[in-house]
Coordinates of C-alpha atoms in Angstrom, one line a residue:
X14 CA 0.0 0.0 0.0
X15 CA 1.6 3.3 -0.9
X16 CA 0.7 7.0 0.1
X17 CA 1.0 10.0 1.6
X18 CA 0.9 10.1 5.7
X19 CA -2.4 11.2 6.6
X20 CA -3.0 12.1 10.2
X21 CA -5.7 10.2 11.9
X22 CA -7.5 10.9 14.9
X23 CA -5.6 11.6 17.9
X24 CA -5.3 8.6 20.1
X25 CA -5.9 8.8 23.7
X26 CA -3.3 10.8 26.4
X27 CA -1.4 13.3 25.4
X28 CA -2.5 15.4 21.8
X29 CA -0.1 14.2 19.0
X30 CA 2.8 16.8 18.4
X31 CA 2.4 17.9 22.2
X32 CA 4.2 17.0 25.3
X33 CA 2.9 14.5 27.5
X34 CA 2.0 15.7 30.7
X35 CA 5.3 16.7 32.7
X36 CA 7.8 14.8 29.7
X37 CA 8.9 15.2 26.4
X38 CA 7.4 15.5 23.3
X39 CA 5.2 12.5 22.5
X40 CA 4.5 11.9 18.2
X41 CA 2.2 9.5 16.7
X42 CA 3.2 6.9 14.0
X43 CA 2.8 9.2 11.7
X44 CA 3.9 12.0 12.7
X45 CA 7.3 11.1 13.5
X46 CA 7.7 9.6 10.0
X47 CA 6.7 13.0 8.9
X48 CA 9.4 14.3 11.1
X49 CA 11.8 12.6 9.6
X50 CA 11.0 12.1 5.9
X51 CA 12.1 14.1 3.5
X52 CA 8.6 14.7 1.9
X53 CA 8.3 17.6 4.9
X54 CA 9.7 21.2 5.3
X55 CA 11.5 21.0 8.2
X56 CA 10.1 24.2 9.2
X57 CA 6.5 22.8 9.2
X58 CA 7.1 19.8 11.0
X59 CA 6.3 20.7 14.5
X60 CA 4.2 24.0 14.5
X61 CA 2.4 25.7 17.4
X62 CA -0.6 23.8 17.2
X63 CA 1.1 20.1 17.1
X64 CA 0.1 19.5 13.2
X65 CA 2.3 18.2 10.7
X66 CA 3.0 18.6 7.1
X67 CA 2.6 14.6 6.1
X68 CA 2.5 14.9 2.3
X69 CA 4.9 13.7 0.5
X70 CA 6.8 9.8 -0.4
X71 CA 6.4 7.5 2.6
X72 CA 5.0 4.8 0.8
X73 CA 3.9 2.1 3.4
X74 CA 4.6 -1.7 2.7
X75 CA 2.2 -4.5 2.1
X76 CA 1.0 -6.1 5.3
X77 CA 0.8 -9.6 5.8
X78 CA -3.0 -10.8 6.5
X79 CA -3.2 -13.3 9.3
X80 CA -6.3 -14.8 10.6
X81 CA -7.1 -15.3 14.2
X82 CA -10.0 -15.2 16.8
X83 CA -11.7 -12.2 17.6
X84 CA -10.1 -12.0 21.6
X85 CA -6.6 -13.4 20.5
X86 CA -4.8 -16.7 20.9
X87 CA -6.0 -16.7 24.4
X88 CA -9.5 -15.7 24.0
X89 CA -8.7 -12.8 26.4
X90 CA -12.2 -11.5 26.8
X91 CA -12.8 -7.8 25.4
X92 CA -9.5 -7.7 23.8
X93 CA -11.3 -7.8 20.2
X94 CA -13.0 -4.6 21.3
X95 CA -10.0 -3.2 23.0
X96 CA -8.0 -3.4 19.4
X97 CA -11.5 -1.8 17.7
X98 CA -11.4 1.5 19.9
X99 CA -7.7 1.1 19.4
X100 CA -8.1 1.1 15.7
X101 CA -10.6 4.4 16.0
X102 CA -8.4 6.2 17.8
X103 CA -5.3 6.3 16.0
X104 CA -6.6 5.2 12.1
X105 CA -4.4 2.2 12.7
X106 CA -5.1 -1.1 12.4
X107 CA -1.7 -2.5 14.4
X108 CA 0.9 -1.2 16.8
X109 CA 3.2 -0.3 14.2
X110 CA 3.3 1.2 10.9
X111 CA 6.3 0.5 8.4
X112 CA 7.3 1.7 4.8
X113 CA 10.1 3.5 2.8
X114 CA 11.0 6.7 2.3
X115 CA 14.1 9.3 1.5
X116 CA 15.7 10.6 4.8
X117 CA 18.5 12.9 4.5
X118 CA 18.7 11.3 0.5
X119 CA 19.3 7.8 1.5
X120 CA 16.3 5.6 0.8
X121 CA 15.2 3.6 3.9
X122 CA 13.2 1.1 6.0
X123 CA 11.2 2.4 8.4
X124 CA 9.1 1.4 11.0
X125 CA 7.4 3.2 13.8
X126 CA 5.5 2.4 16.7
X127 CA 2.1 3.8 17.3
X128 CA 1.9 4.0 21.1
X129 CA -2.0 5.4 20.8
X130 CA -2.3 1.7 19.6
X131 CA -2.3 -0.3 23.1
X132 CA 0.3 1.1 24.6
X133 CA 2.7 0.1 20.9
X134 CA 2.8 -3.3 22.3
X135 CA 4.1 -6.0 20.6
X136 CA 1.9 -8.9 19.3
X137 CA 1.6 -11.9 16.3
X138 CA 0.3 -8.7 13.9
X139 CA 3.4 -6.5 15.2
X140 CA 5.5 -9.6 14.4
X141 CA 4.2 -10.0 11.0
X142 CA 4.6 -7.0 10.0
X143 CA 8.2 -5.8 11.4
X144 CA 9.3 -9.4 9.6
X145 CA 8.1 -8.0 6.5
X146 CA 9.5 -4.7 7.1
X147 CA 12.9 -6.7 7.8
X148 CA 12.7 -8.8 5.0
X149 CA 11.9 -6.1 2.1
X150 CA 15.0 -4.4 3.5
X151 CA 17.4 -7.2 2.3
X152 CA 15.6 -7.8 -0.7
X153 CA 16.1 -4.3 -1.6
X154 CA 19.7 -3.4 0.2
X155 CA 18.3 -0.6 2.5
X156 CA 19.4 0.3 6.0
X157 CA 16.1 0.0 8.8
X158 CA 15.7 2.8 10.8
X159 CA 13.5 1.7 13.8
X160 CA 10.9 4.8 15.3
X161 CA 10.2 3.1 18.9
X162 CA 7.8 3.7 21.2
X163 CA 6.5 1.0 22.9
X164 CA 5.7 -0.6 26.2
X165 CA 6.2 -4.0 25.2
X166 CA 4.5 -7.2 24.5
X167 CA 1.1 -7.5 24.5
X168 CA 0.1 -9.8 27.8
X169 CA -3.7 -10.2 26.2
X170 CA -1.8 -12.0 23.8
X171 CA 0.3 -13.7 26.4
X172 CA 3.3 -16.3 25.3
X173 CA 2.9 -16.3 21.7
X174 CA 3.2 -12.0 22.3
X175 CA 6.4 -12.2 23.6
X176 CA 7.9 -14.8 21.7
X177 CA 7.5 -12.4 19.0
X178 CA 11.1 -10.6 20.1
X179 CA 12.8 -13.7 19.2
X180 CA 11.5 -13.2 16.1
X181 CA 12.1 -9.9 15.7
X182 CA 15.8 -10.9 17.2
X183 CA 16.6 -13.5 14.1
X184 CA 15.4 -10.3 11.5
X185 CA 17.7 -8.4 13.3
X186 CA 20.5 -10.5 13.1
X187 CA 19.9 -11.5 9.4
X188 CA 19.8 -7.9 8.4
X189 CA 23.0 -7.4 10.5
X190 CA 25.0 -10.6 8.5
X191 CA 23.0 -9.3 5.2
X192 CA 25.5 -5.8 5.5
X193 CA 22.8 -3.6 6.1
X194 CA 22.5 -0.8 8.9
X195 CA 20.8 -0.3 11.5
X196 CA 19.3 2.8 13.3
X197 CA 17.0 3.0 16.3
X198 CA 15.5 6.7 17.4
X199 CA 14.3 5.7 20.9
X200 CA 10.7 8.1 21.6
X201 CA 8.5 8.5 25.1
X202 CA 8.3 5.6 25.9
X203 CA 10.9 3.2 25.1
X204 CA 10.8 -0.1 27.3
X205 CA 10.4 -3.8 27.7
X206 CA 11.2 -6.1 24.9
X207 CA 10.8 -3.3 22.1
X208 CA 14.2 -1.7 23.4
X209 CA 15.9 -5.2 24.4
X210 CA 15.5 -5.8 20.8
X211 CA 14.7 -3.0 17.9
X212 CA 16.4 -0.2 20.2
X213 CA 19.2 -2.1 22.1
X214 CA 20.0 -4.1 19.0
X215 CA 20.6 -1.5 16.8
X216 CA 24.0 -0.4 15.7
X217 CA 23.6 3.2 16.2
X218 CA 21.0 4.2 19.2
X219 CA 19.7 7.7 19.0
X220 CA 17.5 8.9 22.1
X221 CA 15.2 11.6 22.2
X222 CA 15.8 14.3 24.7
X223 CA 13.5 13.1 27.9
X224 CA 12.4 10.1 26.9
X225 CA 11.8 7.2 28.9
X226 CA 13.9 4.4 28.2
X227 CA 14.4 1.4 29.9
X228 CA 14.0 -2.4 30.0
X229 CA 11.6 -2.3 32.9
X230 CA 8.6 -0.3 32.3
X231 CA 6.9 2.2 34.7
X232 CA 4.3 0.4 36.4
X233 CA 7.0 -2.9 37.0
X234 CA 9.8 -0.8 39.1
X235 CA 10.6 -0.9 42.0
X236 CA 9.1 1.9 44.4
X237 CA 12.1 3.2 45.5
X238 CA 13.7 3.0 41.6
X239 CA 15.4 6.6 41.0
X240 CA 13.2 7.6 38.1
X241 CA 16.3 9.5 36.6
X242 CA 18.1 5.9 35.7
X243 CA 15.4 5.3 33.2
X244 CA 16.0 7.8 30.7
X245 CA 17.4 8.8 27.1
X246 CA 20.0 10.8 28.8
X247 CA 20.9 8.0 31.3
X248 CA 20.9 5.5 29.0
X249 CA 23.8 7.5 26.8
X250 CA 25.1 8.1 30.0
X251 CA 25.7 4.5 30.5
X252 CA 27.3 3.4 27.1
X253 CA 23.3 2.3 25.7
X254 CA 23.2 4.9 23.7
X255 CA 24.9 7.2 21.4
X256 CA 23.6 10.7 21.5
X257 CA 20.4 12.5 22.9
X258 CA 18.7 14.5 19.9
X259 CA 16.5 17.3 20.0
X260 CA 12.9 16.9 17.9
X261 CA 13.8 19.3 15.6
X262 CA 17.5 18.2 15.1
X263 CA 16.3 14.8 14.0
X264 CA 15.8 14.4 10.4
X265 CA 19.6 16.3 9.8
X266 CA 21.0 13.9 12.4
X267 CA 19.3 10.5 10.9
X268 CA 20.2 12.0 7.4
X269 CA 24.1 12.3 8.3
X270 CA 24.0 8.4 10.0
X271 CA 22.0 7.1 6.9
X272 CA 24.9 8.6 4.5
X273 CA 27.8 8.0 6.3
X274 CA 26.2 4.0 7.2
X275 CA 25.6 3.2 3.9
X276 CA 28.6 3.9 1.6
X277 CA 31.2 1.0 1.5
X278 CA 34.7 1.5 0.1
X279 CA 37.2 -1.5 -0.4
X280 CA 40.0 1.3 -0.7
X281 CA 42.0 1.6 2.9
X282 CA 41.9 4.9 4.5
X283 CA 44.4 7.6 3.4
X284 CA 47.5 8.2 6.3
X285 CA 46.6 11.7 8.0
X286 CA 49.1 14.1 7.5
X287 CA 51.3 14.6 10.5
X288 CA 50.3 18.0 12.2
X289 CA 53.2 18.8 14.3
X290 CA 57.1 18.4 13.9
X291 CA 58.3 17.8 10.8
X292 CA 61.7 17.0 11.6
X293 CA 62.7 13.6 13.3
X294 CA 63.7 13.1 16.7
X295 CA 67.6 13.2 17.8
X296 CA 66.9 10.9 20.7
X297 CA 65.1 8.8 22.7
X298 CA 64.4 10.7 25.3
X299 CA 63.6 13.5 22.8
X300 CA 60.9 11.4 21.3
X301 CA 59.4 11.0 24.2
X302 CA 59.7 14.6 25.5
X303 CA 58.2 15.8 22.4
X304 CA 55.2 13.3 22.3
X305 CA 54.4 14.2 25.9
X306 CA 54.4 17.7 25.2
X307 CA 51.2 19.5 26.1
X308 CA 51.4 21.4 22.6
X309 CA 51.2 18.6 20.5
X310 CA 48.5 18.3 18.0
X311 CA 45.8 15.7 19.8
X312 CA 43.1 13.3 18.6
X313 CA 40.7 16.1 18.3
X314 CA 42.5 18.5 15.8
X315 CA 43.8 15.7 13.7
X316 CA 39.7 14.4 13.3
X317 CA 38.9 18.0 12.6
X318 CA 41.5 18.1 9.6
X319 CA 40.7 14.6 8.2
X320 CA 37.3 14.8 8.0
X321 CA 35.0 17.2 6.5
X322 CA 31.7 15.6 8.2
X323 CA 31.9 13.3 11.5
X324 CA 29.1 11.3 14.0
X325 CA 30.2 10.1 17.0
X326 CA 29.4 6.7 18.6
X327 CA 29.3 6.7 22.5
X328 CA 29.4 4.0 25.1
X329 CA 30.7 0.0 24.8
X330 CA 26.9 -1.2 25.4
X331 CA 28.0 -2.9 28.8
X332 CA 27.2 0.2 30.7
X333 CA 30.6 2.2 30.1
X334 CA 32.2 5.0 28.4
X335 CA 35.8 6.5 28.1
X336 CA 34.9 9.8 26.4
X337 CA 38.6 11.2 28.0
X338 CA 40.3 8.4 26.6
X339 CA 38.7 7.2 23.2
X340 CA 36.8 9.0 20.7
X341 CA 35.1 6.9 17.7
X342 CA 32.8 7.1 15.1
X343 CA 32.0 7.6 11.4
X344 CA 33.3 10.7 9.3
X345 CA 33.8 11.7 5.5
X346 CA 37.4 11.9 3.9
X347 CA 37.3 13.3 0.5
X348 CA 33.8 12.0 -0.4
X349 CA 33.6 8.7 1.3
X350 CA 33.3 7.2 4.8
X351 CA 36.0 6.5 6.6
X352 CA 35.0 5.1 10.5
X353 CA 37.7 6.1 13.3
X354 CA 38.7 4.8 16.4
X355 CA 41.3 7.7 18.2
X356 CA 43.4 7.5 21.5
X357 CA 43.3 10.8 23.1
X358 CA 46.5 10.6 25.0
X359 CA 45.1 9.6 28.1
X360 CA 45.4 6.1 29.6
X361 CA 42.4 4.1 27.9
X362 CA 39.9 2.5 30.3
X363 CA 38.2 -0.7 29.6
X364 CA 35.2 1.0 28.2
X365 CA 37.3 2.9 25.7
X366 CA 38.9 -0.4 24.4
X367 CA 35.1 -1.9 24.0
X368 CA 34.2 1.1 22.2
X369 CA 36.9 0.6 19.8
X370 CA 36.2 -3.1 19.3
X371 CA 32.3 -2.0 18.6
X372 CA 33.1 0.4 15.9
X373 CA 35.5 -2.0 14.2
X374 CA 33.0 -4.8 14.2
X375 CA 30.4 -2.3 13.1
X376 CA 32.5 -0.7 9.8
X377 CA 33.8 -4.7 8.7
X378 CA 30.2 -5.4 9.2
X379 CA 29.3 -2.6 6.7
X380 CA 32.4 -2.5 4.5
X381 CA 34.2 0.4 5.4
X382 CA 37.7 1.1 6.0
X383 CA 39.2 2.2 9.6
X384 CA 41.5 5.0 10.5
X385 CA 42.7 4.5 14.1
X386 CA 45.2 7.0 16.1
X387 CA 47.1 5.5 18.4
X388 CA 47.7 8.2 21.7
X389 CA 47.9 6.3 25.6
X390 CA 50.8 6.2 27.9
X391 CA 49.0 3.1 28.2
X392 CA 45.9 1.6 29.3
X393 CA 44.4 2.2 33.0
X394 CA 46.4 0.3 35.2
X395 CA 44.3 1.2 38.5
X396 CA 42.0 -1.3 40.5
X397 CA 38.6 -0.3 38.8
X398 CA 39.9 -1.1 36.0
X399 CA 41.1 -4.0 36.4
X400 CA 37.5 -4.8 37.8
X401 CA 36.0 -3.7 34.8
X402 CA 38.2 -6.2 33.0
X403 CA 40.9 -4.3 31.3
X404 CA 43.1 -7.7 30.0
X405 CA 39.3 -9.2 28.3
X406 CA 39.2 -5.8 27.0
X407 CA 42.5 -5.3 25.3
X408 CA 42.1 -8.6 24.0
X409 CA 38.4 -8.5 22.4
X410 CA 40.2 -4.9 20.8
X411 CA 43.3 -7.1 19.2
X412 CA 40.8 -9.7 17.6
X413 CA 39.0 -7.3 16.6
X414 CA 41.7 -5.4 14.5
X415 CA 43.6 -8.7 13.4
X416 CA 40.2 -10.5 12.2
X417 CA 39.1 -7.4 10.4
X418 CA 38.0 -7.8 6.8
X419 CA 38.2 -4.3 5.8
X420 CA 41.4 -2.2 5.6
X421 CA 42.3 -1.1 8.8
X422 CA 45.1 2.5 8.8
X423 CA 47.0 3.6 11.8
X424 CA 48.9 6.6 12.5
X425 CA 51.1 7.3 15.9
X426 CA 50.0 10.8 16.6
X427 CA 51.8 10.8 20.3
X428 CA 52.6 8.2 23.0
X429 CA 52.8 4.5 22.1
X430 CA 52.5 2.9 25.6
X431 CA 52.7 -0.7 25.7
X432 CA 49.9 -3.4 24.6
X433 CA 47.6 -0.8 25.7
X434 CA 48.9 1.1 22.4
X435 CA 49.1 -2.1 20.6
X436 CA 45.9 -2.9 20.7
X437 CA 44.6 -0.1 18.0
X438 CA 47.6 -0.5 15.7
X439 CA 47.3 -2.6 12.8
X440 CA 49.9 -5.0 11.6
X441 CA 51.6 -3.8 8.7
X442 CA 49.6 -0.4 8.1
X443 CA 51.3 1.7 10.6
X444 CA 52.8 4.8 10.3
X445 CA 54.3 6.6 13.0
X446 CA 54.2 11.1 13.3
X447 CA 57.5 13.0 13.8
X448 CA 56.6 13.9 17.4
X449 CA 55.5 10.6 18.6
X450 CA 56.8 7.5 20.1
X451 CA 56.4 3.4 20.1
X452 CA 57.7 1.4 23.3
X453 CA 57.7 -2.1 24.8
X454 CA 57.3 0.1 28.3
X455 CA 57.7 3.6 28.9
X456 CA 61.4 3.8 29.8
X457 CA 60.8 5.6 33.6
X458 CA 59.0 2.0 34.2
X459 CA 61.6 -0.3 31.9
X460 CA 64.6 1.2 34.3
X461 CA 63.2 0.6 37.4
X462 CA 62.5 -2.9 36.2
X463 CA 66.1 -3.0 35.1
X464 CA 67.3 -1.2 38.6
X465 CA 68.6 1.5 37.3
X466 CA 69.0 5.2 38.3
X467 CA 66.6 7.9 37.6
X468 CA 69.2 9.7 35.7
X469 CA 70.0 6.7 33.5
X470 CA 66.4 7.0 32.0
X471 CA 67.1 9.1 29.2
X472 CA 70.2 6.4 28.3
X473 CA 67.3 3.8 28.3
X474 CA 65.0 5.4 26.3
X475 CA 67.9 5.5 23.7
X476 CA 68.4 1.8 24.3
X477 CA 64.5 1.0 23.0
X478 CA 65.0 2.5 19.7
X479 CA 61.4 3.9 20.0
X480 CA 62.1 6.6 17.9
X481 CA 59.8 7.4 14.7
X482 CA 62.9 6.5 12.4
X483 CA 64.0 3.2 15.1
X484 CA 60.5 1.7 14.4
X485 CA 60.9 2.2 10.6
X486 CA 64.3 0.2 10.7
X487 CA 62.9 -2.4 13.0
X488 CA 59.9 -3.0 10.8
X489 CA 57.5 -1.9 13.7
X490 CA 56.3 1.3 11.3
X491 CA 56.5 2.1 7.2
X492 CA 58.1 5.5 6.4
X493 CA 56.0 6.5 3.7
X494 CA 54.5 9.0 5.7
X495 CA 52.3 12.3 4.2

């Protein structure tokens, strides 16, 4: 069935394009697709009085038909009714609503919830229909951009209700080993099953500012829960999601993800340019002096001059981040996407390795070639870290890099400490900055090792050969450098 996105009557609660009462904005089915769409003027899509320009190219996919009894698979009594007022409420006939359409340029899958619709729970129909939506997006090579609100399964459905987010689970995955990305914009509310699967799952999460998100839903908390845990900004708080984004920021963020998600090179990413000394180290110990100076170019401006467009990723989805130690994400170099993964010159926490090992996983999954920096005295060597599991870490980062399909770049921009450095580099594709430095162990901690003298330090750092030019004549680094 194909269309335009006519607005039906408002479902119950809060008016569509209005706040519900005390939180964020709350959108219908269709209004966030017109939100997002292209077929809408950004500047008419959220006007004073909540309406929507909806014209335009959303054309809605073909619904599977499936028969079943009037209250359900469990005969729930009145549920048959329930899903009629549901149905003249909202001018739905399900929970969810799912078609393609142009956002930001990039053609795309999309399905969004319809929480007027019992709460945009999940049941046999939903299932249906988001396996269709799933399946027409491999047919046709298009990422899936998931519009969730929802509460859940549908308990008048029971069992067969929930079993539907295995289902949704094996689309997921299929999609995921098909190539194709995926984006979740988590809406008020986002909980339950819908965001263990369609939101969790995805590979970028984007949360709207306020919403409720969480795996436990309001009513099924405990009493003394601190409601602030169970939010969009909590969530990206906690490494579950990327970014918080603003209604009106949506469409231009979505656009930017959809572009930069969606354009595979085989080609390996082009060696930054080296922003700081241009002439090669005399010693050692000046090697070292000079990448640990506080002058020296960092991550930041050497992402600002490789790229001409970047998205960040945030968070290694087990509840950390290392925003002071690893910065990562997807950017444009000279027209195509190149996905980075940059040391910061801090020691890298666990969280910061994980997030590294997610965005490799995520550009070999999608085809597109790596640029990492490499920057760390070394990794986090305190006791939280070691609780958080630094060694699994490091070690799920250098599988990661040496399964890697796609062509994987490295530049030395400042300190190489250790396996903590290591980690980032890939073999055979490393390059090495004038003002930076490669070492087995930083030579303070290799001359205590060896008992020796403060004062013989700088003598050790000679005896490492961790020099730019050393590393080129050991075979550590190539020399064709920018």
């Amino acid at each position: 069935m194909s269309g335009s996105l006519p607005g039906g009557p408002a479902p119950s609660g809060p008016a569509p394009g209005g706040p519900a009462p005390g939180g964020p904005l709350r959108l219908s089915a269709r209004e966030i697709l017109a939100l997002v769409c292209d077929s809408a003027d950004p500047a008419d899509s959220l006007d004073s009085s909540g309406s929507l320009d909806s014209s335009g190219s959303f054309d809605e996919l073909p619904y599977p038909e499936r028969e079943s009894a009037p209250d359900g698979p469990l005969s729930w009594p009145g549920y048959g009714a329930s899903r009629a007022r549901a149905a003249e409420r909202t001018g739905e006939t399900e929970s969810v609503v799912c078609g393609t359409a142009p956002v930001g340029g990039t053609r795309s899958v999309l399905i969004a919830f319809e929480f007027g619709f019992l709460g945009g729970s999940l049941g046999e129909r939903t299932g249906d229909r988001l396996e269709a939506a799933y399946t027409y997006a491999r047919e046709h090579r298009l990422p899936v951009v998931a519009l969730v609100a929802t509460g859940g399964s549908r308990m008048q459905e029971g069992m067969p209700a929930l079993t539907q987010l295995q289902r949704v689970a094996r689309q997921s995955a299929l999609t995921r080993q098909a190539g194709l990305a995926q984006v979740a914009v988590l809406r008020d509310p986002t909980t339950g099953g819908g965001w263990a699967t369609l939101g969790a799952g995805a590979d970028v999460v984007l949360a709207m500012a306020g919403a409720q998100v969480g795996f436990a839903g309001s009513r099924v908390r405990p009493p003394d829960a601190d409601p602030a845990a169970y939010t969009a900004e909590a969530q990206v708080a906690a490494g579950s999601a990327d970014a918080v984004v603003e209604p009106g920021a949506l469409r231009e963020t979505l656009g930017r993800w959809l572009r930069l998600l969606t354009r595979p090179s085989q080609e390996p990413a082009p060696v930054p340019r080296a922003l700081g000394a241009e002439d090669l180290p005399a010693t050692g110990w000046d090697a070292v002096r000079r990448a640990r100076a506080p002058e020296r170019p960092r991550a930041d401006a050497y992402l600002d001059d490789y790229f001409t467009v970047r998205a960040a990723i945030d968070g290694d989805r087990c509840g950390g981040t290392d925003p002071d130690g690893m910065l990562c994400g997807f950017g444009e170099h000279q027209g195509r996407t190149v996905a980075y993964a940059a040391q910061t010159g801090a020691a890298t926490r666990p969280a910061g390795y994980r997030t590294a090992t997610r965005l490799i996983r995520l550009a070999d999954r999608l085809g597109i070639p790596v640029l990492t920096l490499v920057d760390t005295p070394g990794a986090a060597n305190d006791a939280e870290a070691e609780r958080q599991g630094a060694g699994a870490a490091i070690a799920e980062l250098f599988g990661a890099v040496a399964t890697a399909r796609t062509p994987v770049t490295t530049l030395v921009i400042g300190e190489g400490g250790s396996g903590g450095a290591l980690a980032l580099a890939a073999p055979g594709r490393t390059w090495a900055a004038p003002d930076s430095y490669f070492s087995v162990i930083a030579p303070e901690l290799a001359a205590a090792i060896l008992k020796r003298p403060p004062e013989e330090v700088e003598a050790t750092a000679g005896q490492l050969r961790i020099r730019p030019q050393d590393l080129a004549e050991l075979g550590v680094v190539r020399t064709d450098l920018p």
